[in-house]
């Protein structure tokens, strides 16, 4: 028989990914399967943290579960291609630019612009976007997921804060990650804080600090996703398509077309179309990417954050309505452009770190006590470890 459990709360072994499981999940090659495992991994780590810290306050991994679930929509490229193809069929700026190019091509005896090729260019551009999102999702989980697993493994079962143990744990952080060290040190202190106001503020400070670290690390991935070389992709496909048309014409009918290509007249004529396609694509991509799945709906990051249901007049949960913690005050003074308000939280340009953080700190503060954030992201239990399949033994 097993001895009765001593000490503080412990999550069930196998109910959350260990540091080794995190590394295995991050090493998965298939971006779609990997994202599903990351999303579930964040949920299970959030749950394990909730066992140690209580679930009155969401932790960063709780929010990361939903952000990762949303990233999956972009990684799987759901509903975006159709929106783009619809634009190609419709009129508007793209249609206008396209008919001008078609007029020129007709004069040169070339076939009209093939919409199939343009749609394919849209798909190529989308692959660049979803790869950047998938890479960012993998990068953050490998690094931050590891620290959540290490925290749970270190402090589970503890009934009080042991300063020597905490110091040894904090010494395990790499030198170049001061924000993570600071955040997890704060989680450790919040574990044994009895005052619910102080505890909520410590949790928010830790959540915001992990958020700042993560968004700083993600900067390159976000820029890559939003500034994927869309123009080049469209310009190349139009060029190839028109050159193929010219090469297919017999001599001397092909002379005019080849001359127009050589002198740059064709490039000049297709430039407005390339610009219109790139602009339209970016608008649709941003619209689709700039959403955050939350339990029971999605938030549009380009709009001001709506108050949580039932908090229309107060905006923030009871323990976070006023901020007393001096370190949290300092952090919010730096990151929150709209103190104690949700007006002006909209991130018009998601590629700007300060606009993302301005949105995120209010998202965390207004939703930190929403118990639904701990819901299963896929509505069912999933189990660990999600390890890559071992390689088949080599046949000697």
Coordinates of N, CA and C in Angstrom, one line a residue, residues 53 56-59 182-183 185-191 193-210 316-332 340 361 364-365 368-369:
X53 N -1.0 26.6 -7.2 CA -1.2 28.0 -6.9 C -2.7 28.4 -6.7
X56 N -8.0 30.4 -8.7 CA -8.8 31.7 -8.6 C -8.1 32.6 -9.6
X57 N -6.8 32.4 -9.9 CA -6.1 33.2 -10.8 C -5.5 32.4 -12.0
X58 N -5.8 32.8 -13.2 CA -5.1 32.1 -14.3 C -3.6 32.4 -14.3
X59 N -2.8 31.5 -14.7 CA -1.4 31.7 -14.9 C -1.1 31.9 -16.4
X182 N 12.6 36.3 -12.9 CA 11.8 37.2 -12.1 C 10.4 36.7 -12.0
X183 N 9.8 36.3 -13.1 CA 8.4 35.8 -13.1 C 8.2 34.6 -12.3
X185 N 10.1 33.4 -10.0 CA 10.3 33.7 -8.5 C 9.1 34.2 -7.9
X186 N 8.3 35.1 -8.7 CA 7.1 35.7 -8.2 C 6.0 34.6 -8.1
X187 N 5.9 33.7 -9.0 CA 4.9 32.6 -8.9 C 5.2 31.8 -7.6
X188 N 6.5 31.5 -7.3 CA 6.9 30.8 -6.1 C 6.4 31.5 -4.9
X189 N 6.5 32.8 -4.8 CA 6.1 33.5 -3.6 C 4.6 33.6 -3.6
X190 N 3.9 33.7 -4.7 CA 2.4 33.7 -4.8 C 1.8 32.4 -4.2
X191 N 2.6 31.3 -4.4 CA 2.1 30.0 -3.9 C 1.6 30.0 -2.5
X193 N 1.0 32.9 -0.6 CA 0.5 34.2 -0.2 C -1.0 34.0 0.2
X194 N -1.3 34.4 1.4 CA -2.7 34.1 1.9 C -3.7 35.3 1.6
X195 N -3.1 36.5 1.4 CA -4.0 37.7 1.1 C -4.4 37.6 -0.3
X196 N -5.7 37.4 -0.6 CA -6.2 37.3 -2.0 C -5.9 38.4 -2.9
X197 N -5.8 39.7 -2.4 CA -5.5 40.8 -3.2 C -4.0 40.8 -3.6
X198 N -3.2 40.5 -2.6 CA -1.7 40.5 -2.9 C -1.4 39.3 -3.9
X199 N -2.1 38.2 -3.6 CA -1.8 37.0 -4.5 C -2.2 37.3 -5.9
X200 N -3.4 37.9 -6.1 CA -3.9 38.2 -7.5 C -2.9 39.2 -8.2
X201 N -2.4 40.1 -7.4 CA -1.4 41.1 -8.0 C -0.1 40.4 -8.3
X202 N 0.3 39.5 -7.5 CA 1.6 38.8 -7.8 C 1.4 37.9 -9.0
X203 N 0.3 37.3 -9.1 CA 0.0 36.4 -10.3 C 0.0 37.3 -11.6
X204 N -0.6 38.5 -11.5 CA -0.7 39.3 -12.7 C 0.7 39.8 -13.0
X205 N 1.5 40.1 -12.0 CA 2.9 40.6 -12.3 C 3.7 39.5 -13.0
X206 N 3.6 38.3 -12.4 CA 4.3 37.2 -13.1 C 3.8 36.9 -14.5
X207 N 2.5 36.9 -14.7 CA 1.9 36.7 -16.0 C 2.4 37.7 -17.0
X208 N 2.3 39.0 -16.6 CA 2.8 40.1 -17.5 C 4.3 40.0 -17.8
X209 N 5.1 39.5 -16.8 CA 6.5 39.5 -17.0 C 6.8 38.3 -18.0
X210 N 6.2 37.2 -17.8 CA 6.4 36.1 -18.8 C 5.9 36.6 -20.2
X316 N -12.5 45.1 -14.3 CA -11.5 44.2 -13.8 C -12.1 43.4 -12.6
X317 N -11.6 42.2 -12.4 CA -12.1 41.4 -11.3 C -11.8 42.1 -9.9
X318 N -12.6 41.8 -8.9 CA -12.5 42.5 -7.6 C -11.0 42.7 -7.1
X319 N -10.2 41.6 -7.1 CA -8.8 41.7 -6.5 C -7.9 42.5 -7.4
X320 N -8.3 42.9 -8.6 CA -7.4 43.6 -9.5 C -7.9 45.0 -9.9
X321 N -9.0 45.5 -9.2 CA -9.5 46.8 -9.6 C -8.6 47.9 -9.3
X322 N -7.9 47.8 -8.1 CA -6.9 48.8 -7.8 C -5.6 48.1 -7.6
X323 N -4.5 48.7 -8.0 CA -3.2 48.0 -8.0 C -2.4 48.6 -6.9
X324 N -1.9 47.8 -5.9 CA -1.1 48.3 -4.8 C 0.4 47.9 -5.0
X325 N 0.6 46.7 -5.5 CA 1.9 46.1 -5.6 C 2.9 47.1 -6.3
X326 N 3.9 47.6 -5.7 CA 4.8 48.6 -6.3 C 5.5 48.1 -7.6
X327 N 5.9 46.9 -7.6 CA 6.6 46.4 -8.8 C 5.6 46.2 -9.9
X328 N 4.4 45.8 -9.6 CA 3.4 45.7 -10.7 C 3.0 47.1 -11.2
X329 N 2.9 48.0 -10.3 CA 2.6 49.4 -10.7 C 3.6 49.9 -11.7
X330 N 4.9 49.6 -11.4 CA 6.0 50.0 -12.2 C 5.9 49.4 -13.6
X331 N 5.6 48.1 -13.6 CA 5.5 47.3 -14.9 C 4.4 47.9 -15.7
X332 N 3.2 48.1 -15.1 CA 2.1 48.6 -15.8 C 2.3 50.0 -16.3
X340 N -6.0 51.6 -16.2 CA -7.3 51.4 -15.6 C -8.4 51.5 -16.5
X361 N -1.5 43.2 -21.5 CA -1.6 43.4 -20.0 C -3.0 43.7 -19.6
X364 N -4.8 40.2 -19.7 CA -4.5 39.4 -18.5 C -5.3 39.9 -17.3
X365 N -5.2 41.2 -17.1 CA -5.8 41.8 -15.9 C -7.3 41.6 -15.9
X368 N -8.2 37.5 -15.7 CA -7.4 36.6 -14.8 C -8.2 35.7 -13.9
X369 N -9.5 36.2 -13.6 CA -10.3 35.3 -12.7 C -11.4 34.6 -13.4

